[in-house]
Amino acid sequence: MCTADMEIVPDLWLTSADGRSMRAAWPVTPCGGTLPGTHDVLDALPVEEERLVRVSLVQSRAALDAGCSMQASLPWMLGVGTTTRIEGLEPDDVVTDDAAGTTTVPAVPAQPMAPPALPDPADLDRACVYAVDPPLPEPAAPTDSPFGTGAGSGSAAAPGTISKSVTSGTFTRVVPLADGVGSRLVLAAGQPSTPGLEQCDATTTSLVTLPDHAAGASLPSDPLLTAELDGCGRLLTSDGGARPLPEDLAAALRG
């Protein structure tokens, strides 16, 4: 049985005196962890040189100082709060059996979701602004797919399923919020969600998150409030609800 310590095994390279290198395999257990004593052997080798190789920018200094995530996206639950029905079935009060013995179950509308979690207005002191990244191309569905070649998210989608790329962006700047803006944002986010806005697919080029933690604190993975500065112009809650973003609030978030 393997343990859940999830050891991260780094790359191991061996370099000869003339500068030639080869990537070596770590001695590992069947669970993928390094064998006992492996690190002790490596620690006994003399260190000739240390170099820092930049691979990718995980978090910029500007984002760290602002207390903003480097990447942000629209809520992944966007649209799930709308009332839906099963294709071919109409809502009714009974369960019926036809002559062939097939049972038809009434289509039940989705139950209303609980009110969304909202931040304390006093904690909203800044807006993190993101430039939306270009969407990735949708791969074509396999020609032998039983569902045809319709739009998907990497593979053919079954009929009736929602398959859509998540809109995400990269941090560009932080905008301080004037007094009272946080309260108005929370008030607007507390209004009932608008199903038509939940399903809006107009493209946005700039989105905003409203962090409710102090700069320098650990960053939450899912902010409670997100907004689009163009496109559908929505104020979004983490439960997938959408409300219109008043233009005066949008101007305050643009800075």
Short mmCIF file of C-alpha atoms in Angstrom, two decimals:
data_model
loop_
_atom_site.label_atom_id
_atom_site.label_comp_id
_atom_site.label_asym_id
_atom_site.label_seq_id
_atom_site.Cartn_x
_atom_site.Cartn_y
_atom_site.Cartn_z
CA MET A 1 0.00 0.00 0.00
CA CYS A 2 1.32 3.46 -0.91
CA THR A 3 1.28 6.37 1.49
CA ALA A 4 -0.28 9.75 0.66
CA ASP A 5 2.83 11.89 1.25
CA MET A 6 3.05 12.68 -2.51
CA GLU A 7 6.84 13.10 -2.65
CA ILE A 8 7.95 15.46 -5.42
CA VAL A 9 10.99 13.88 -7.07
CA PRO A 10 13.11 16.50 -8.88
CA ASP A 11 15.00 15.91 -12.13
CA LEU A 12 18.44 14.36 -11.67
CA TRP A 13 21.19 15.17 -14.17
CA LEU A 14 24.74 13.83 -14.25
CA THR A 15 27.45 16.00 -15.82
CA SER A 16 30.90 14.86 -16.89
CA ALA A 17 34.12 16.88 -16.58
CA ASP A 18 33.92 17.90 -20.24
CA GLY A 19 30.40 19.34 -19.81
CA ARG A 20 28.32 16.56 -21.28
CA SER A 21 25.12 15.79 -19.39
CA MET A 22 22.60 13.03 -19.16
CA ARG A 23 19.32 12.76 -17.30
CA ALA A 24 19.46 9.95 -14.77
CA ALA A 25 16.58 8.00 -13.30
CA TRP A 26 16.09 8.13 -9.54
CA PRO A 27 16.03 4.81 -7.69
CA VAL A 28 12.37 4.73 -6.71
CA THR A 29 9.95 2.44 -4.93
CA PRO A 30 6.90 0.88 -6.65
CA CYS A 31 4.92 3.84 -5.30
CA GLY A 32 7.16 6.40 -7.03
CA GLY A 33 9.01 7.65 -3.95
CA THR A 34 12.79 7.67 -3.68
CA LEU A 35 14.45 4.69 -2.06
CA PRO A 36 15.70 5.17 1.53
CA GLY A 37 19.24 6.53 1.59
CA THR A 38 19.11 8.04 -1.93
CA HIS A 39 19.21 11.64 -0.72
CA ASP A 40 22.03 10.83 1.71
CA VAL A 41 24.20 9.59 -1.17
CA LEU A 42 23.52 12.73 -3.22
CA ASP A 43 24.15 15.00 -0.22
CA ALA A 44 27.60 13.42 0.13
CA LEU A 45 28.62 14.60 -3.36
CA PRO A 46 30.53 17.92 -3.45
CA VAL A 47 28.64 20.91 -4.93
CA GLU A 48 30.69 22.44 -7.76
CA GLU A 49 28.20 25.03 -8.97
CA GLU A 50 24.63 26.21 -8.41
CA ARG A 51 22.57 27.89 -11.11
CA LEU A 52 18.99 29.20 -11.12
CA VAL A 53 17.18 28.39 -14.34
CA ARG A 54 13.97 30.32 -14.95
CA VAL A 55 11.32 28.05 -16.38
CA SER A 56 8.07 30.00 -16.05
CA LEU A 57 6.69 32.94 -14.11
CA VAL A 58 4.37 31.60 -11.44
CA GLN A 59 3.66 34.85 -9.60
CA SER A 60 4.94 38.30 -10.52
CA ARG A 61 6.25 40.69 -7.90
CA ALA A 62 3.49 43.17 -8.82
CA ALA A 63 0.80 40.55 -8.18
CA LEU A 64 2.39 39.49 -4.90
CA ASP A 65 2.63 43.08 -3.67
CA ALA A 66 -0.98 43.73 -4.67
CA GLY A 67 -2.28 40.58 -2.97
CA CYS A 68 -3.71 39.30 -6.26
CA SER A 69 -3.48 35.90 -7.91
CA MET A 70 -1.44 35.81 -11.12
CA GLN A 71 -4.30 34.05 -12.93
CA ALA A 72 -8.06 34.31 -12.52
CA SER A 73 -11.11 32.92 -14.26
CA LEU A 74 -14.86 33.26 -14.30
CA PRO A 75 -16.62 30.99 -11.77
CA TRP A 76 -16.60 27.40 -13.02
CA MET A 77 -20.17 26.96 -11.73
CA LEU A 78 -21.46 29.76 -13.97
CA GLY A 79 -24.93 28.85 -15.23
CA VAL A 80 -25.65 25.82 -13.04
CA GLY A 81 -28.21 27.70 -10.97
CA THR A 82 -30.71 28.06 -13.80
CA THR A 83 -33.87 25.97 -13.96
CA THR A 84 -33.55 23.15 -16.51
CA ARG A 85 -35.76 20.41 -17.85
CA ILE A 86 -35.06 17.02 -19.38
CA GLU A 87 -35.50 17.06 -23.16
CA GLY A 88 -38.74 15.38 -24.21
CA LEU A 89 -40.35 15.54 -20.77
CA GLU A 90 -42.73 18.19 -19.52
CA PRO A 91 -43.06 19.01 -15.81
CA ASP A 92 -46.15 17.37 -14.32
CA ASP A 93 -47.33 15.76 -11.13
CA VAL A 94 -47.41 12.08 -11.98
CA VAL A 95 -45.28 9.11 -12.94
CA THR A 96 -46.90 7.28 -15.87
CA ASP A 97 -46.51 3.89 -17.56
CA ASP A 98 -47.27 3.36 -21.23
CA ALA A 99 -48.59 0.17 -22.85
CA ALA A 100 -45.08 -1.19 -23.30
CA GLY A 101 -44.37 -0.82 -19.60
CA THR A 102 -42.01 2.17 -20.01
CA THR A 103 -42.07 4.49 -17.01
CA THR A 104 -42.00 8.25 -17.63
CA VAL A 105 -40.73 10.35 -14.73
CA PRO A 106 -41.71 14.03 -14.59
CA ALA A 107 -38.97 16.52 -15.29
CA VAL A 108 -38.30 18.34 -12.04
CA PRO A 109 -36.97 21.92 -12.20
CA ALA A 110 -33.69 22.47 -10.39
CA GLN A 111 -34.18 23.48 -6.79
CA PRO A 112 -33.31 27.10 -5.97
CA MET A 113 -29.76 27.40 -4.72
CA ALA A 114 -28.91 28.83 -1.32
CA PRO A 115 -27.99 32.52 -1.20
CA PRO A 116 -24.38 33.03 -2.32
CA ALA A 117 -21.60 33.64 0.15
CA LEU A 118 -20.72 37.33 0.09
CA PRO A 119 -17.68 39.13 1.48
CA ASP A 120 -17.74 41.72 4.22
CA PRO A 121 -17.84 45.11 2.42
CA ALA A 122 -15.21 46.40 4.85
CA ASP A 123 -12.75 43.83 3.47
CA LEU A 124 -13.07 45.01 -0.13
CA ASP A 125 -10.35 47.60 -0.63
CA ARG A 126 -9.00 46.78 -4.10
CA ALA A 127 -9.83 45.19 -7.44
CA CYS A 128 -7.45 42.84 -9.25
CA VAL A 129 -7.70 43.41 -13.02
CA TYR A 130 -6.93 40.68 -15.56
CA ALA A 131 -6.53 40.69 -19.34
CA VAL A 132 -8.46 37.74 -20.73
CA ASP A 133 -6.29 35.15 -22.44
CA PRO A 134 -7.18 34.07 -26.00
CA PRO A 135 -9.30 30.91 -25.92
CA LEU A 136 -7.67 27.64 -26.83
CA PRO A 137 -8.84 26.10 -30.11
CA GLU A 138 -11.47 23.43 -29.65
CA PRO A 139 -10.19 20.07 -30.94
CA ALA A 140 -12.37 18.39 -33.53
CA ALA A 141 -14.44 15.48 -32.24
CA PRO A 142 -13.32 12.03 -33.42
CA THR A 143 -14.94 11.06 -36.71
CA ASP A 144 -16.16 7.83 -35.18
CA SER A 145 -17.76 9.59 -32.19
CA PRO A 146 -21.34 8.44 -31.48
CA PHE A 147 -22.21 12.07 -30.73
CA GLY A 148 -21.08 13.59 -34.03
CA THR A 149 -18.62 16.42 -34.50
CA GLY A 150 -20.26 19.23 -32.56
CA ALA A 151 -18.46 21.72 -30.35
CA GLY A 152 -16.75 20.17 -27.36
CA SER A 153 -14.00 20.70 -24.84
CA GLY A 154 -11.39 18.27 -26.07
CA SER A 155 -13.67 15.37 -26.88
CA ALA A 156 -17.15 14.93 -28.25
CA ALA A 157 -19.80 16.00 -25.77
CA ALA A 158 -22.83 13.89 -25.08
CA PRO A 159 -26.20 15.39 -26.04
CA GLY A 160 -27.54 17.76 -23.41
CA THR A 161 -24.19 18.36 -21.70
CA ILE A 162 -22.58 21.78 -21.34
CA SER A 163 -19.11 21.88 -22.85
CA LYS A 164 -17.39 25.26 -22.83
CA SER A 165 -13.89 26.56 -22.26
CA VAL A 166 -13.39 28.48 -19.02
CA THR A 167 -12.64 32.18 -19.53
CA SER A 168 -9.41 33.06 -17.72
CA GLY A 169 -6.97 35.98 -17.63
CA THR A 170 -3.55 37.17 -16.51
CA PHE A 171 -2.99 39.86 -13.87
CA THR A 172 -2.27 43.33 -15.23
CA ARG A 173 -2.85 45.83 -12.40
CA VAL A 174 -4.59 46.54 -9.11
CA VAL A 175 -7.17 49.31 -8.62
CA PRO A 176 -7.80 50.74 -5.11
CA LEU A 177 -11.50 51.02 -4.31
CA ALA A 178 -12.95 54.30 -3.09
CA ASP A 179 -15.01 54.39 0.11
CA GLY A 180 -18.47 52.94 -0.38
CA VAL A 181 -17.69 50.96 -3.54
CA GLY A 182 -17.34 47.69 -1.61
CA SER A 183 -20.75 48.13 0.03
CA ARG A 184 -22.43 48.84 -3.31
CA LEU A 185 -20.80 45.79 -4.90
CA VAL A 186 -22.02 43.50 -2.12
CA LEU A 187 -25.51 45.05 -2.31
CA ALA A 188 -25.64 44.42 -6.07
CA ALA A 189 -24.32 40.85 -5.65
CA GLY A 190 -27.06 40.12 -3.12
CA GLN A 191 -29.80 40.63 -5.70
CA PRO A 192 -31.45 37.56 -7.32
CA SER A 193 -29.45 36.00 -10.12
CA THR A 194 -30.57 36.69 -13.71
CA PRO A 195 -30.78 33.40 -15.68
CA GLY A 196 -30.37 35.21 -19.01
CA LEU A 197 -27.10 36.70 -17.83
CA GLU A 198 -25.90 33.34 -16.54
CA GLN A 199 -26.13 32.00 -20.09
CA CYS A 200 -24.68 35.10 -21.81
CA ASP A 201 -21.74 34.16 -24.05
CA ALA A 202 -20.54 37.58 -25.23
CA THR A 203 -16.75 37.69 -25.10
CA THR A 204 -15.09 39.77 -22.39
CA THR A 205 -11.57 41.16 -22.70
CA SER A 206 -11.10 42.17 -19.07
CA LEU A 207 -12.25 40.60 -15.81
CA VAL A 208 -11.86 41.64 -12.19
CA THR A 209 -11.72 39.76 -8.90
CA LEU A 210 -12.53 41.36 -5.56
CA PRO A 211 -10.23 39.79 -2.94
CA ASP A 212 -11.43 40.05 0.65
CA HIS A 213 -8.09 39.28 2.28
CA ALA A 214 -5.22 41.56 3.23
CA ALA A 215 -2.39 41.95 0.72
CA GLY A 216 0.37 39.51 1.59
CA ALA A 217 -1.99 36.91 3.04
CA SER A 218 -2.47 33.52 1.43
CA LEU A 219 -4.53 33.79 -1.75
CA PRO A 220 -7.94 32.07 -1.96
CA SER A 221 -8.48 29.77 -4.92
CA ASP A 222 -12.04 30.93 -5.49
CA PRO A 223 -12.87 34.62 -4.89
CA LEU A 224 -16.42 35.33 -3.80
CA LEU A 225 -16.94 38.12 -6.34
CA THR A 226 -15.83 38.42 -9.97
CA ALA A 227 -16.85 40.99 -12.56
CA GLU A 228 -16.62 41.49 -16.32
CA LEU A 229 -15.67 44.99 -17.45
CA ASP A 230 -17.12 44.47 -20.93
CA GLY A 231 -18.81 41.70 -22.87
CA CYS A 232 -21.80 40.59 -20.79
CA GLY A 233 -20.96 43.12 -18.07
CA ARG A 234 -21.81 40.80 -15.19
CA LEU A 235 -21.18 40.77 -11.46
CA LEU A 236 -20.64 37.08 -10.66
CA THR A 237 -20.79 35.17 -7.40
CA SER A 238 -18.88 31.96 -6.73
CA ASP A 239 -22.05 29.85 -6.89
CA GLY A 240 -22.49 30.65 -10.60
CA GLY A 241 -25.05 33.43 -10.20
CA ALA A 242 -24.92 36.55 -12.38
CA ARG A 243 -26.23 40.07 -11.88
CA PRO A 244 -25.88 43.19 -14.05
CA LEU A 245 -22.80 45.25 -13.14
CA PRO A 246 -23.89 48.91 -12.98
CA GLU A 247 -21.79 51.08 -15.26
CA ASP A 248 -20.73 53.44 -12.45
CA LEU A 249 -19.36 50.43 -10.52
CA ALA A 250 -17.64 49.15 -13.66
CA ALA A 251 -15.96 52.56 -14.03
CA ALA A 252 -14.79 52.38 -10.41
CA LEU A 253 -13.27 48.94 -11.05
CA ARG A 254 -11.49 50.14 -14.21
CA GLY A 255 -9.77 52.88 -12.19
#
